[in-house]
Amino acid sequence: MKKRITLAIAATALMALTACDETTDTLGNSLTSDADKFTITTDTFNVKTSSMVVDSVLTSGKHIFLGKMRDPETGTDVTGHFATNMYTNRAFDDTKLMLDTDSILSKDENGNVEAVLTYLSIYFEQINGDSLAPMQLTVRELAEPIDEGKKYYSNYNPENDNLLRNDEGNEIVKKFNYTPLDQNLSDSIRNQIVSGNNYAYINIPLSDEYRDRNGKTYKNYGTYLLQKAVEHPEYSQNIYDFSHNVCPGFYVKTTNGLGAMMKIRSIQLQSVYDGISNGDTIKAAYYVSSTDDVAHLVKIENDRNSISELAKDESCTYLKTPSGIFTEVTIPVDEIKAGHENDTISSAKVVFRHYNTTSDDALGVPTEVLIMPKDSLYSFFENNCVTDYKTSYLATYSSKTNSYTFNNIANMIGAMYDAKRSGEASENWNKAVLVPVTINYTQSSSYYGTSSTMTGIENCFNLKSARLVKGTDTDSPIKISVIYNAMKQ
């Protein structure tokens, strides 16, 4: 229903917009004449939505997941694997990476350094699901480092791209059974881990005999790393030399189990050896880690059949992450602009309501959702864009209203209309997509306090799920409310 309202403008607001040299005897006349030039009209339109199955999303490597879990509300499974480059733990001071050779006691008959124990530690900062679920992973050695200049999507499979070492059984292939939370821990430590005040971790032994790519045999992988550090200390000076000459990295794949998905905090490989320090015999270690500086990739597997069936549900639309389902929005641009071709759309508000969950164990809803043109779904993330409130808008979930509200997407509607009118529009010209995202901020402090600045937007990789009210062509429960600013004729 259309409404016409005469534009009334508060005198105090307009005085702020008036030129400083305006005299008081002409001020009233100028305000009256300007106000008489405009009228405001309002209207509402139906918004149609549908679920959109997402094959893959761009990964950043900052959010790494491992495990397999079933969404208790929808029954769909999601599995996480990851690969990572490694690098030495460089200290900021003059602390050495390892003891001097003369201080190392663990040596073979030829005087070469040996590791008495080697293990790969994976630290979990978050455990979703059953922390005592029996799981299995397999560690594979990479044949070459992950390309830091390449963009990887969540469906990338390193097993199909010759990224894994395949050397007649000489490469590392280590299966390991575990539970995310060690059952031998005390209740107090378990509670700290579950509450997020401490990290859970697993230690995967890599103590079997190891043969490098040149055919040289070592007691274990840790011995290989130690001897490389002694022979070529220059390789530890930068990530490129270390990853290309010593340790390309590892692929950790979920190979069995169901019930837990872990967010990875860090990965560390320790080569333990005996040594002497200050006259005492000690256990020392040479550390190699997956730091923030090295490249990572995340592989996400969704149950495609279940996801596809879920997307066909006509009673709602879905948001499921990671890389599962987005909601496509058809904006009635032609209807909105009909009869208002020369008018300005000053506001266009749309609200997407969320259904209450049907399970007490349901996954949480996405906190932040982006709306953007469908055609920019991939380029937005590849180009490291942030919200500009012209063609992309951010909404935060409100538990009070149980909804996501976009208060004004007028600029996006205008851009869609202009693209069609110019003949440059694609078949998706009036379609937008709701995308769950994670926002990165930097904190800065000043005399006036602490402020946050948005520095990046990434696809959400946390386990999240939401059922949204579905929009239809006619009498839709989703409306877009438009305010026009029109020139009087």
Tab-separated table of C-alpha atoms in Angstrom, residues 5-11 14 35 38-40:
chain	number	residue	atom	x	y	z
A	5	ILE	CA	3.605	12.247	2.960
A	6	THR	CA	4.426	15.967	2.656
A	7	LEU	CA	8.067	16.524	3.457
A	8	ALA	CA	8.473	18.330	6.781
A	9	ILE	CA	11.955	19.342	7.720
A	10	ALA	CA	12.980	20.575	11.137
A	11	ALA	CA	14.323	24.106	11.012
A	14	LEU	CA	18.261	22.669	7.892
A	35	ALA	CA	10.776	21.932	1.327
A	38	PHE	CA	10.082	17.222	-2.484
A	39	THR	CA	7.602	14.560	-1.448
A	40	ILE	CA	8.184	11.245	0.253
